Coordinates of C-alpha atoms and ligand atoms in Angstrom, one line a residue:
M1 CA -18.0 27.8 -15.9
Q2 CA -20.3 25.1 -18.5
E3 CA -17.9 22.0 -17.4
D4 CA -18.7 22.5 -14.5
R5 CA -22.7 22.2 -14.6
K6 CA -22.2 19.3 -17.1
M7 CA -19.9 18.1 -14.0
R8 CA -22.8 18.2 -11.2
I9 CA -25.6 16.5 -12.8
A10 CA -22.9 13.9 -14.1
A11 CA -21.4 12.7 -11.2
P12 CA -23.3 13.1 -7.6
I13 CA -21.0 12.9 -5.4
D14 CA -21.2 11.9 -1.4
I15 CA -18.8 12.5 1.4
G16 CA -18.7 11.0 4.3
P17 CA -18.6 7.7 5.8
L18 CA -19.8 4.4 3.6
D19 CA -21.9 1.5 5.5
T20 CA -21.3 -1.5 4.9
E21 CA -23.0 -1.9 1.5
A22 CA -22.0 1.3 0.3
Q23 CA -18.4 -0.8 1.1
Q24 CA -19.7 -3.3 -0.6
A25 CA -20.0 -0.8 -3.7
V26 CA -16.8 0.6 -3.5
R27 CA -14.8 -3.1 -3.7
D28 CA -16.9 -4.2 -6.6
L29 CA -15.9 -1.1 -7.8
A30 CA -12.7 -2.2 -7.7
A31 CA -12.9 -5.1 -9.3
A32 CA -14.1 -4.0 -12.0
A33 CA -11.3 -1.9 -12.9
E34 CA -9.1 -4.7 -11.8
A35 CA -10.7 -6.7 -14.4
H36 CA -10.7 -3.6 -17.4
D37 CA -7.4 -2.7 -16.5
G38 CA -5.4 -5.4 -15.0
V39 CA -4.3 -3.9 -11.9
A40 CA -6.2 -3.0 -8.2
P41 CA -6.6 0.7 -8.1
L42 CA -6.6 0.8 -4.5
S43 CA -4.0 -0.7 -2.3
E44 CA -4.1 -2.8 0.7
Q45 CA -4.2 0.5 3.7
P46 CA -7.2 2.1 2.0
L47 CA -9.1 -1.0 1.7
L48 CA -8.8 -1.4 5.1
N49 CA -10.3 1.3 5.4
L50 CA -13.4 1.5 4.4
G51 CA -14.6 1.0 7.4
T52 CA -13.4 3.8 8.9
D53 CA -15.3 6.4 10.3
A54 CA -11.2 8.6 11.7
E55 CA -10.8 12.3 11.9
W56 CA -7.7 11.6 8.8
I57 CA -9.9 9.7 6.5
T58 CA -12.4 10.8 4.3
H59 CA -14.2 9.0 1.3
V60 CA -16.3 10.4 -1.7
V61 CA -18.3 8.4 -3.9
A62 CA -19.5 9.5 -7.2
H63 CA -22.4 7.6 -8.6
T64 CA -25.4 7.8 -11.1
T65 CA -28.9 9.0 -10.3
S66 CA -30.2 6.1 -9.8
G67 CA -27.1 5.3 -6.9
S68 CA -24.7 3.0 -8.2
T69 CA -21.6 4.1 -7.6
I70 CA -19.2 4.7 -10.7
G71 CA -15.7 6.4 -8.5
Y72 CA -14.2 6.1 -5.6
V73 CA -11.8 8.6 -3.7
Q74 CA -10.8 7.5 -0.6
I75 CA -7.5 10.7 1.4
D76 CA -5.9 9.7 4.7
R77 CA -4.3 12.5 5.6
S78 CA -2.8 10.7 8.4
G79 CA 1.1 11.6 6.6
E80 CA 2.2 14.7 6.5
T81 CA 1.9 14.6 3.0
A82 CA -1.7 13.8 2.1
S83 CA -2.4 10.3 0.3
A84 CA -5.0 9.7 -2.7
E85 CA -6.2 6.2 -4.6
L86 CA -8.8 7.0 -7.0
V87 CA -10.9 4.7 -9.3
V88 CA -13.8 5.9 -12.2
H89 CA -15.5 2.4 -13.4
P90 CA -14.6 1.6 -16.1
D91 CA -17.7 2.8 -18.3
H92 CA -17.7 5.7 -17.2
R93 CA -14.6 7.6 -18.1
R94 CA -13.4 10.2 -19.7
N95 CA -17.0 11.8 -18.9
G96 CA -15.2 14.2 -15.7
R97 CA -16.6 12.1 -12.7
G98 CA -12.8 11.5 -13.1
R99 CA -12.6 15.3 -12.3
V100 CA -14.5 15.5 -9.7
L101 CA -13.3 13.2 -7.6
L102 CA -9.6 14.6 -7.8
R103 CA -10.1 18.4 -7.2
T104 CA -13.3 16.8 -4.0
A105 CA -9.4 14.7 -3.1
E106 CA -7.2 18.1 -3.8
R107 CA -10.1 20.7 -1.9
D108 CA -10.1 17.6 1.4
A109 CA -6.5 17.9 1.4
T110 CA -5.5 21.4 1.2
L111 CA -8.3 23.5 3.3
P112 CA -6.3 25.7 6.1
S113 CA -6.6 23.2 8.8
R114 CA -10.1 23.6 11.8
S115 CA -8.9 21.2 14.0
G116 CA -5.3 23.2 14.3
E117 CA -4.0 18.9 14.7
P118 CA -0.7 18.8 13.0
G119 CA -1.7 15.1 11.0
Q120 CA -5.1 17.1 9.2
H121 CA -5.7 19.3 7.0
G122 CA -3.7 21.7 4.7
K123 CA -1.6 19.4 3.1
Q124 CA -0.2 19.4 -0.6
L125 CA -2.0 16.0 -1.9
R126 CA 0.0 13.0 -3.8
V127 CA -2.4 10.4 -6.1
W128 CA -1.4 7.3 -6.5
A129 CA -1.9 5.6 -9.3
H130 CA -1.3 2.4 -9.6
G131 CA -0.1 0.5 -12.5
D132 CA 1.1 4.0 -13.7
L133 CA -1.5 2.7 -16.7
E134 CA -1.4 5.4 -19.6
P135 CA -5.2 6.2 -18.4
A136 CA -3.6 7.7 -15.5
R137 CA -0.4 9.5 -17.1
G138 CA -2.8 10.7 -19.3
F139 CA -5.8 11.9 -16.2
A140 CA -1.9 13.8 -14.4
R141 CA -0.6 15.2 -17.5
A142 CA -4.4 16.9 -18.0
L143 CA -5.0 17.8 -14.3
G144 CA -0.9 19.5 -14.2
L145 CA 0.4 17.2 -11.7
R146 CA 3.7 15.1 -12.3
P147 CA 5.5 12.1 -10.3
V148 CA 6.8 13.1 -7.5
R149 CA 7.4 9.2 -6.0
E150 CA 8.1 5.6 -7.6
L151 CA 6.7 2.1 -5.9
L152 CA 8.8 -0.8 -7.4
F153 CA 7.4 -4.3 -7.6
L154 CA 9.9 -6.5 -8.1
A155 CA 9.6 -10.8 -9.1
R156 CA 11.5 -13.9 -8.6
P157 CA 10.6 -17.4 -10.2
L158 CA 11.2 -19.8 -6.1
D159 CA 11.8 -22.8 -6.6
A160 CA 12.0 -25.3 -3.7
A161 CA 14.8 -27.9 -4.3
A162 CA 16.9 -24.9 -4.8
L163 CA 16.0 -22.8 -2.0
R164 CA 17.7 -23.3 1.7
A165 CA 17.1 -20.9 4.3
P166 CA 20.6 -19.4 5.4
E167 CA 22.4 -20.0 8.8
P168 CA 21.4 -16.7 11.0
P169 CA 25.1 -15.0 11.7
A170 CA 27.2 -15.0 15.5
G171 CA 25.2 -13.5 18.1
Y172 CA 22.1 -12.9 16.6
R173 CA 19.1 -16.1 17.0
L174 CA 15.7 -16.7 14.7
R175 CA 12.2 -16.8 16.1
T176 CA 8.9 -16.8 14.6
F177 CA 6.3 -13.8 16.3
R178 CA 4.2 -14.4 19.2
P179 CA 1.1 -12.2 18.2
G180 CA 0.4 -10.2 21.1
P181 CA 3.6 -10.2 23.5
D182 CA 6.1 -9.3 20.8
D183 CA 3.3 -6.4 19.4
D184 CA 5.0 -3.3 21.4
A185 CA 9.3 -4.6 20.5
W186 CA 8.1 -5.6 16.5
L187 CA 5.9 -2.0 16.6
R188 CA 8.7 0.3 17.9
V189 CA 11.4 -1.8 15.4
N190 CA 9.4 -1.8 12.6
A191 CA 9.6 2.8 13.3
R192 CA 13.0 3.0 14.0
A193 CA 13.9 0.4 10.6
F194 CA 11.3 2.9 8.4
A195 CA 11.9 6.3 10.5
A196 CA 11.7 7.8 6.9
H197 CA 9.9 6.3 4.8
P198 CA 6.1 8.0 4.3
E199 CA 3.9 5.0 6.0
Q200 CA 5.6 1.8 7.0
G201 CA 6.8 3.7 10.0
R202 CA 3.6 4.4 11.5
M203 CA 2.8 1.8 12.2
T204 CA 0.2 2.0 15.1
L205 CA -1.1 -0.9 17.5
D206 CA -4.3 -1.4 15.6
D207 CA -3.2 -1.1 11.5
L208 CA -0.5 -4.0 13.2
R209 CA -3.8 -6.0 15.3
A210 CA -5.6 -5.4 11.6
R211 CA -3.4 -7.2 9.7
Q212 CA -2.6 -9.9 12.4
A213 CA -7.3 -10.3 11.7
E214 CA -6.9 -10.9 8.3
P215 CA -7.0 -14.6 6.7
W216 CA -3.7 -14.5 5.7
F217 CA -1.5 -13.8 8.4
D218 CA 1.3 -16.3 9.6
P219 CA 3.2 -16.0 12.5
E220 CA 5.4 -18.7 10.8
G221 CA 6.5 -16.4 8.3
F222 CA 6.4 -13.7 10.7
F223 CA 10.3 -13.5 11.8
L224 CA 12.2 -12.1 14.3
L225 CA 16.6 -11.8 14.2
V226 CA 17.3 -11.5 18.3
P227 CA 19.8 -10.7 19.7
E228 CA 21.1 -13.8 21.9
D229 CA 22.4 -12.9 24.2
A230 CA 20.0 -9.7 24.9
P231 CA 16.5 -11.9 24.5
D232 CA 14.2 -9.3 25.9
A233 CA 16.0 -6.8 23.8
D234 CA 13.5 -5.3 20.9
P235 CA 14.2 -7.6 17.6
A236 CA 17.0 -6.8 15.4
A237 CA 15.4 -7.2 11.8
F238 CA 12.1 -8.4 11.6
L239 CA 10.7 -10.1 7.8
W240 CA 7.5 -11.0 7.1
T241 CA 6.0 -13.0 4.7
K242 CA 2.3 -12.4 3.4
V243 CA 1.0 -15.4 0.4
D244 CA -2.6 -14.7 0.2
P245 CA -3.9 -15.7 -3.4
S246 CA -6.9 -14.4 -2.6
G247 CA -5.9 -11.7 -2.6
P248 CA -7.4 -8.3 -3.2
D249 CA -4.5 -6.0 -3.3
G250 CA -2.2 -5.7 -5.8
A251 CA 0.8 -8.7 -4.6
R252 CA -1.0 -10.2 -8.3
E253 CA -0.6 -7.6 -10.2
G254 CA 1.5 -9.1 -13.5
E255 CA 0.9 -12.7 -12.2
T256 CA 1.6 -15.5 -15.4
D257 CA -0.6 -18.4 -15.5
G258 CA -1.6 -20.4 -12.3
A259 CA 1.9 -19.0 -10.6
I260 CA 0.8 -18.6 -6.8
D261 CA 2.9 -15.6 -5.2
G262 CA 4.4 -15.0 -1.5
E263 CA 5.2 -11.3 -0.6
I264 CA 8.3 -10.1 0.9
Y265 CA 5.5 -8.2 2.9
V266 CA 8.0 -6.3 4.9
L267 CA 11.7 -6.4 5.8
G268 CA 13.7 -4.6 8.3
V269 CA 16.7 -3.8 10.2
D270 CA 17.1 -1.2 12.6
P271 CA 19.3 0.2 13.1
D272 CA 22.5 0.0 15.3
H273 CA 21.9 -3.6 13.8
Q274 CA 22.6 -2.2 9.6
G275 CA 25.6 -3.5 7.4
R276 CA 26.1 -6.5 8.7
G277 CA 24.1 -8.4 6.0
L278 CA 20.9 -8.9 7.7
G279 CA 19.0 -8.0 5.2
R280 CA 20.4 -9.8 2.4
L281 CA 20.1 -13.2 5.3
L282 CA 16.5 -12.6 6.3
T283 CA 15.8 -12.1 2.1
G284 CA 17.0 -15.3 1.5
V285 CA 14.7 -17.0 4.8
G286 CA 12.3 -15.5 3.2
L287 CA 13.0 -17.5 0.1
A288 CA 13.2 -20.6 1.4
H289 CA 10.3 -19.2 3.6
L290 CA 7.7 -18.6 0.9
A291 CA 9.3 -21.2 -1.4
R292 CA 7.2 -23.7 0.1
A293 CA 3.9 -22.7 -0.7
A294 CA 4.9 -20.5 -3.8
T295 CA 6.0 -20.0 -7.3
R296 CA 6.8 -16.3 -7.7
A297 CA 8.1 -14.3 -5.1
V298 CA 7.4 -9.8 -5.2
L299 CA 8.1 -7.4 -2.8
Y300 CA 7.4 -3.9 -2.7
V301 CA 10.4 -0.8 -2.7
E302 CA 11.2 2.3 -3.6
G303 CA 11.8 3.8 -6.3
D304 CA 14.8 5.6 -4.8
N305 CA 16.5 2.9 -2.6
A306 CA 19.3 2.4 -3.3
P307 CA 20.5 -0.4 -0.5
A308 CA 17.6 -1.7 -0.9
L309 CA 17.7 -2.4 -4.5
A310 CA 20.8 -3.2 -5.0
T311 CA 20.0 -6.5 -1.9
Y312 CA 17.3 -8.0 -4.4
E313 CA 18.8 -7.6 -7.3
R314 CA 21.7 -10.2 -5.3
A315 CA 18.7 -11.7 -4.5
G316 CA 17.4 -12.6 -8.2
F317 CA 14.5 -9.7 -8.1
A318 CA 13.5 -8.0 -11.5
R319 CA 11.1 -5.1 -11.9
A320 CA 7.5 -6.6 -13.4
A321 CA 5.6 -3.4 -12.7
V322 CA 5.8 0.5 -11.1
H323 CA 3.2 2.4 -9.1
V324 CA 3.6 6.3 -9.6
Q325 CA 1.9 8.7 -7.3
Y326 CA 1.4 12.4 -8.5
A327 CA 1.5 15.5 -6.6
R328 CA 0.2 19.1 -8.8
A329 CA 3.3 20.3 -10.0
Ligands
COA1 C1 -7.4 7.6 -14.4 C2 -8.8 7.8 -13.9 C3 -9.2 8.1 -12.9 C4 -10.2 9.3 -14.8 O1 -10.9 9.1 -14.1 P1 -11.7 9.8 -15.8 O2 -13.4 9.9 -15.1 O3 -12.1 8.5 -16.8 O4 -11.2 10.9 -15.5 P2 -11.9 11.8 -16.9 O5 -13.3 11.7 -16.6 O6 -12.6 13.1 -15.0 O7 -10.8 12.6 -17.1 C5 -10.2 13.7 -17.5 C6 -9.1 14.5 -18.6 O8 -7.7 13.0 -18.3 C7 -7.1 12.5 -19.3 N1 -7.3 11.2 -19.7 C8 -8.2 10.0 -19.2 N2 -8.6 9.0 -19.4 C9 -7.5 9.1 -20.7 C10 -7.2 8.6 -21.0 N3 -7.3 7.1 -21.2 N4 -6.0 8.6 -21.8 C11 -5.2 9.8 -22.2 N5 -5.9 11.0 -21.6 C12 -6.8 10.8 -20.5 C13 -8.1 13.6 -20.0 O9 -7.9 15.1 -20.6 C14 -9.6 14.5 -19.4 O10 -10.2 14.2 -20.7 P3 -10.9 14.7 -21.0 O11 -11.4 13.5 -21.8 O12 -12.2 16.2 -21.5 O13 -10.5 14.9 -22.7 C15 -9.5 6.4 -14.2 O14 -8.8 6.3 -15.9 C16 -8.8 5.2 -13.7 O15 -10.0 4.9 -12.3 N6 -8.0 4.6 -13.4 C17 -7.7 3.1 -13.1 C18 -7.4 4.1 -11.6 C19 -5.7 4.6 -11.4 O16 -5.1 4.7 -12.5 N7 -6.3 6.1 -10.7 C20 -5.2 7.2 -10.5 C21 -5.1 8.1 -11.1 S1 -4.3 8.9 -10.8

């Protein structure tokens, strides 16, 4: 009771859409946490969502009585579980803000659905700890949360001279993505390839267009592998790369001095074409492409995706960091 009173005074919170100024305050907060922790606390999708006022997104901001933004949590209820990303300013930690923000997020996620729509409230909350640093572990322990999902960040050095793009096998042709004409076919193959993935498989046309509008988007680094005998059919597989030296997301974590990271951003093979070495081929294509601009190749992969992990380990990748999703036991 006493603790609750203290927290109400210590952490006024606002729930609702963010205007431009509030969005910038959250970006500044995330940058301060990244400078302090060495890992960005908010990943790409929540940053893209800062200006979003969708039914399934909730923004919660904690501030001081004078109005400075010192904590933020974003809850995304569009998936089967609700996903949250949470950050407290390094100068304001161990003062109960994290606890208040997490409780607010849990209430938002788990409240029985009012609309009756699937994809809304009434869901388990899962909160990301990027880098899974000690404060996040201690915080999770204190709040009775346990790890439920691991996302691995893998890296390998790139040497332009040593890398040549492998040729596609007979029956397939490699070409680059055409923004617009290829959008729908790519969304279909992405949904099939990532049918079991909690986020990637749900990408919408709006999500794709938002990425196409980002300064890092480069169709020359987005490859489609198409069946040679059916040029109008959906792609059999695809590889999307991303080079963003100034990027605010986790792509630069663990970066060694002077290294430029190039990311194997998404690699997907249609289930009808799996088991033919296309993942391995596209990994090689990606490495050769990235080696032109980057000195280190990086990627994210689910900790329980054994086939993908094996492909990447064979291609020389090793674990550089881990991101953990926590949920209530
Ligand atoms: C994790 C984080 C959100 C905690 O925010 P916070 O405002 O400091 O958390 P609280 O003050 O509400 O802490 C609640 C309890 O968590 C535990 N805890 C918090 N930070 C801890 C730390 N550095 N080491 C050990 N335990 C810690 C403590 O038991 C604490 O209670 P106490 O201070 O009374 O002992 C903050 O450190 C942060 O922003 N980290 C970077 C982003 C991140 O990792 N987010 C994911 C969280 S799962």
